[in-house]
Amino acid sequence: MRIRMIKWLFFFSLSLTLFWFSHVITQDSLSLAEHSRVLQNYQRIGNGSVEQRFLSLHCNQCALVSSSGQMLGAGAGEEIDQIECVIRMNNAPTKGFEKDVGSSSSVRVVAHTSVSILMKNEKDHFQDSPETTYVFWGPERNMRQDGKARVFNNIQKLANKYPHMGIYVFTSDKVKYCDGVFQKETGKDRKKSGAYLSTGFFSMILAREMCDSIIVYGMIDDGYCSRRDRSNIPYHYYEKYKLHECAMYRSHERFKRGGHRFITEKSIFARWAKQHQIVFKHPSWNL
């Protein structure tokens, strides 16, 4: 009788141990799933080769910082730097503008047309900010990976030179997906309408996938320029004496071929803000 009791206690304690162990494993798996998010079709460019690895990044809250002149005098730098992940675009600098735009950069989304500019300022972008992840986008003719595309070859050179940095590209499938999103939202085929998607559009696509909530800084809504007909805000905060933002937006919206549809894109973002946790600051949007 005593032996039976000992055996029963042994198997009972063993069952409890196994149950506890399986519970811990399950909880750990759930925890890992919650804190990592593999984003397909953002392909890692490795040292000397194109790696079959994709961007794995998840943030509870992101700041998406526009390159707009709206950021001048915003004084939002400290607030931006306190946010978990900060997304910037193209070659927009932080040095000298820290008070308004902050200094931290988690991710930088870069157009094919800005690659050469970044390479001219390697120290600022790659040597002084090794923690930043770069995600490049562009048409197939500039991003083909057969050695015949100068833009992609330059991105590969950067990956070879800075092997510990996260350097990624939007795959051709991802670019086609973005075209499909534009067509779904507008009813227009992007190519047939003569439009080019902007870096802001690609950045918002990425932000919606990697961020639970987004605070967008310095982006105007689709009606801003009609309400402020004589706005002289510069197109870029770091190019004070060049094009004005609204003049740029209006001209591109009218281009029959090769223009960005900045105003149309902003109307799309306004709809997305009702589905996703997106807030706009400097200026704020009335949704």
XYZ file of C-alpha atoms in Angstrom:
287
model
C 0.000 0.000 0.000
C 2.805 2.330 0.925
C 4.659 1.561 -2.312
C 1.523 2.318 -4.326
C 1.161 5.644 -2.548
C 4.795 6.571 -3.290
C 4.326 5.651 -6.972
C 1.130 7.694 -7.157
C 2.805 10.735 -5.598
C 5.743 10.353 -7.959
C 3.584 10.306 -11.108
C 1.384 13.108 -9.791
C 4.392 15.371 -9.157
C 5.823 14.409 -12.561
C 2.545 15.372 -14.234
C 2.528 18.722 -12.462
C 6.134 19.368 -13.525
C 5.381 18.544 -17.170
C 2.260 20.723 -17.105
C 4.219 23.659 -15.660
C 7.033 23.187 -18.195
C 4.633 23.133 -21.156
C 2.895 26.242 -19.790
C 6.214 28.122 -19.564
C 7.182 27.083 -23.100
C 3.809 28.237 -24.420
C 4.054 31.561 -22.608
C 7.592 32.110 -23.901
C 6.428 31.358 -27.440
C 3.566 33.820 -27.102
C 5.916 36.432 -25.683
C 8.321 36.031 -28.592
C 5.451 36.216 -31.071
C 4.245 39.439 -29.488
C 7.621 41.168 -29.596
C 8.876 40.103 -33.021
C 7.180 40.671 -36.339
C 8.773 39.351 -39.509
C 7.841 41.701 -42.334
C 7.935 39.782 -45.587
C 9.237 41.406 -48.785
C 11.666 43.766 -47.054
C 14.810 41.888 -48.038
C 18.143 42.116 -46.216
C 21.164 43.017 -48.308
C 24.134 41.178 -46.852
C 27.876 41.505 -47.164
C 28.622 40.451 -50.736
C 25.234 38.856 -51.410
C 21.490 39.251 -51.327
C 20.398 37.345 -48.232
C 17.120 35.496 -47.925
C 16.321 37.323 -44.707
C 13.507 39.746 -44.087
C 13.048 42.716 -41.791
C 11.984 41.675 -38.295
C 10.817 44.724 -36.415
C 7.877 45.628 -34.202
C 7.278 48.825 -32.236
C 4.410 49.677 -29.944
C 4.609 53.338 -30.938
C 6.385 55.082 -33.817
C 7.104 58.663 -34.781
C 6.970 59.164 -38.548
C 8.833 62.432 -39.133
C 8.094 64.292 -42.340
C 10.798 66.206 -44.202
C 8.388 69.128 -44.579
C 9.183 72.716 -43.666
C 6.245 72.433 -41.270
C 8.791 71.071 -38.785
C 10.651 74.392 -38.587
C 9.793 75.958 -35.248
C 7.763 72.929 -34.156
C 9.991 72.359 -31.117
C 9.034 68.683 -31.207
C 12.541 67.232 -30.984
C 12.491 66.173 -27.345
C 9.036 64.625 -27.727
C 10.093 62.699 -30.843
C 13.232 61.330 -29.191
C 11.154 59.887 -26.342
C 9.098 57.728 -28.732
C 10.091 54.068 -29.046
C 10.853 54.033 -32.792
C 11.501 56.979 -35.106
C 11.055 56.721 -38.878
C 12.654 59.319 -41.147
C 12.771 59.728 -44.908
C 15.458 60.005 -47.559
C 18.372 62.290 -46.635
C 16.519 64.546 -44.160
C 19.222 65.569 -41.630
C 18.855 65.817 -37.878
C 22.124 67.640 -37.162
C 21.396 71.301 -36.647
C 17.645 70.675 -36.437
C 17.517 68.616 -33.238
C 15.245 71.070 -31.408
C 12.519 70.665 -34.024
C 12.943 67.145 -35.408
C 14.919 65.255 -32.731
C 18.115 63.297 -33.180
C 17.245 59.589 -32.953
C 16.581 57.505 -36.070
C 15.396 53.903 -35.869
C 14.447 53.449 -39.530
C 15.099 55.542 -42.603
C 13.062 54.889 -45.753
C 15.048 55.982 -48.801
C 14.051 56.460 -52.446
C 16.284 55.229 -55.265
C 16.845 58.870 -56.233
C 18.383 59.681 -52.819
C 20.962 56.875 -52.645
C 23.747 58.958 -54.203
C 22.999 61.845 -51.790
C 23.340 59.518 -48.807
C 26.624 58.191 -50.144
C 27.995 61.744 -50.351
C 27.160 62.148 -46.651
C 28.275 58.714 -45.448
C 29.672 60.005 -42.183
C 26.394 61.543 -41.041
C 24.193 58.676 -42.152
C 26.232 55.493 -41.796
C 29.241 56.147 -39.580
C 27.609 58.357 -36.956
C 24.269 56.452 -36.889
C 25.140 52.733 -37.100
C 21.975 51.786 -35.176
C 19.670 53.046 -37.947
C 17.989 50.510 -40.236
C 17.788 51.571 -43.891
C 14.998 50.433 -46.204
C 15.433 51.417 -49.868
C 12.729 51.433 -52.527
C 12.725 51.967 -56.266
C 11.508 50.684 -59.648
C 12.789 47.397 -61.003
C 15.088 49.081 -63.536
C 17.046 50.672 -60.668
C 16.759 47.856 -58.139
C 17.380 44.760 -60.277
C 19.941 42.492 -58.665
C 21.792 41.187 -61.718
C 24.636 43.706 -61.523
C 23.154 45.994 -64.181
C 21.426 48.515 -61.924
C 23.734 51.256 -60.663
C 21.423 52.205 -57.778
C 21.204 48.686 -56.395
C 24.951 48.202 -56.926
C 25.560 51.262 -54.742
C 23.267 49.861 -52.044
C 25.236 46.620 -52.205
C 28.478 48.592 -51.773
C 27.058 50.197 -48.631
C 26.059 46.765 -47.284
C 29.574 45.475 -47.960
C 31.169 48.486 -46.282
C 28.865 48.428 -43.235
C 28.101 44.703 -42.763
C 26.731 45.130 -39.226
C 24.084 47.634 -40.270
C 20.559 46.650 -41.235
C 20.241 47.483 -44.943
C 17.068 46.303 -46.693
C 15.156 46.840 -49.924
C 11.505 46.730 -50.855
C 11.302 43.657 -53.101
C 9.674 43.986 -56.518
C 6.665 42.126 -55.101
C 6.368 44.715 -52.319
C 6.518 47.597 -54.797
C 3.756 45.914 -56.837
C 1.771 45.499 -53.634
C 2.082 49.248 -52.956
C 0.884 49.963 -56.505
C -2.092 47.721 -55.791
C -2.872 49.596 -52.570
C -2.848 52.898 -54.485
C -5.207 51.477 -57.102
C -7.539 50.028 -54.474
C -7.724 53.370 -52.647
C -8.096 55.618 -55.713
C -9.581 53.383 -58.397
C -6.699 54.400 -60.686
C -3.876 52.321 -62.090
C -0.734 54.111 -60.902
C 1.269 53.558 -64.080
C -1.563 54.408 -66.469
C -2.329 57.576 -64.527
C 1.306 58.667 -64.824
C 1.842 58.873 -61.073
C 4.867 58.012 -58.958
C 4.363 56.945 -55.360
C 6.225 59.125 -52.869
C 8.645 58.083 -50.149
C 5.948 59.226 -47.722
C 3.605 56.593 -49.143
C 6.172 53.806 -48.810
C 7.026 55.002 -45.295
C 3.380 54.911 -44.240
C 2.979 51.395 -45.656
C 5.986 50.225 -43.605
C 4.860 52.095 -40.478
C 1.409 50.488 -40.559
C 3.020 47.048 -40.686
C 5.655 47.514 -37.977
C 3.921 49.916 -35.552
C 0.874 49.453 -33.329
C 0.345 53.213 -33.240
C 1.859 56.071 -35.249
C 2.348 59.769 -34.543
C 3.026 61.627 -37.800
C 4.948 64.896 -37.491
C 4.947 67.711 -40.044
C 2.595 66.249 -42.656
C -0.195 68.411 -44.059
C -3.690 67.118 -44.864
C -5.221 67.070 -48.342
C -7.080 70.374 -47.840
C -4.263 72.375 -46.259
C -3.083 74.112 -49.444
C -6.610 75.132 -50.488
C -7.148 76.714 -47.058
C -3.794 78.532 -47.160
C -3.501 79.712 -50.732
C -0.380 81.821 -50.116
C 1.510 79.422 -47.857
C 5.273 79.929 -48.140
C 6.319 76.937 -46.034
C 9.363 75.292 -47.678
C 8.979 71.839 -49.208
C 11.864 70.532 -47.042
C 12.792 71.898 -43.613
C 16.479 71.752 -44.524
C 16.048 73.667 -47.819
C 14.637 76.986 -46.650
C 15.119 78.975 -49.824
C 13.952 76.521 -52.443
C 10.472 75.337 -53.443
C 7.408 76.043 -51.358
C 5.459 73.016 -50.170
C 2.014 73.893 -51.545
C 3.419 75.002 -54.912
C 5.201 71.650 -55.136
C 2.079 69.705 -54.172
C -0.186 71.503 -56.653
C 2.214 71.152 -59.572
C 2.760 67.441 -58.955
C -0.955 66.776 -58.623
C -1.455 68.272 -62.119
C 1.437 66.466 -63.851
C 0.148 64.084 -66.503
C 3.320 62.003 -66.369
C 5.889 61.488 -63.628
C 4.354 63.457 -60.780
C 3.789 62.420 -57.182
C 0.164 62.604 -56.071
C 0.964 64.176 -52.709
C -2.544 65.539 -52.073
C -4.237 62.310 -53.137
C -1.936 60.327 -50.847
C -2.863 62.539 -47.897
C -6.562 61.789 -48.452
C -5.671 58.080 -48.333
C -3.782 58.584 -45.057
C -6.811 60.305 -43.573
C -8.912 57.200 -44.298
C -6.222 54.941 -42.830
C -6.186 57.029 -39.667
C -9.767 55.907 -39.022
C -8.719 52.236 -39.236
C -5.261 52.342 -37.642
C -4.048 54.311 -34.621
C -2.577 57.297 -36.486
C -2.340 60.829 -35.066
C -1.053 63.866 -36.956
C 0.849 66.737 -35.306
C 2.396 70.016 -36.569
C -0.135 70.563 -38.067
C -2.881 68.482 -36.487
C -5.564 66.990 -38.726
C -9.298 67.307 -38.217
C -10.444 63.772 -39.017
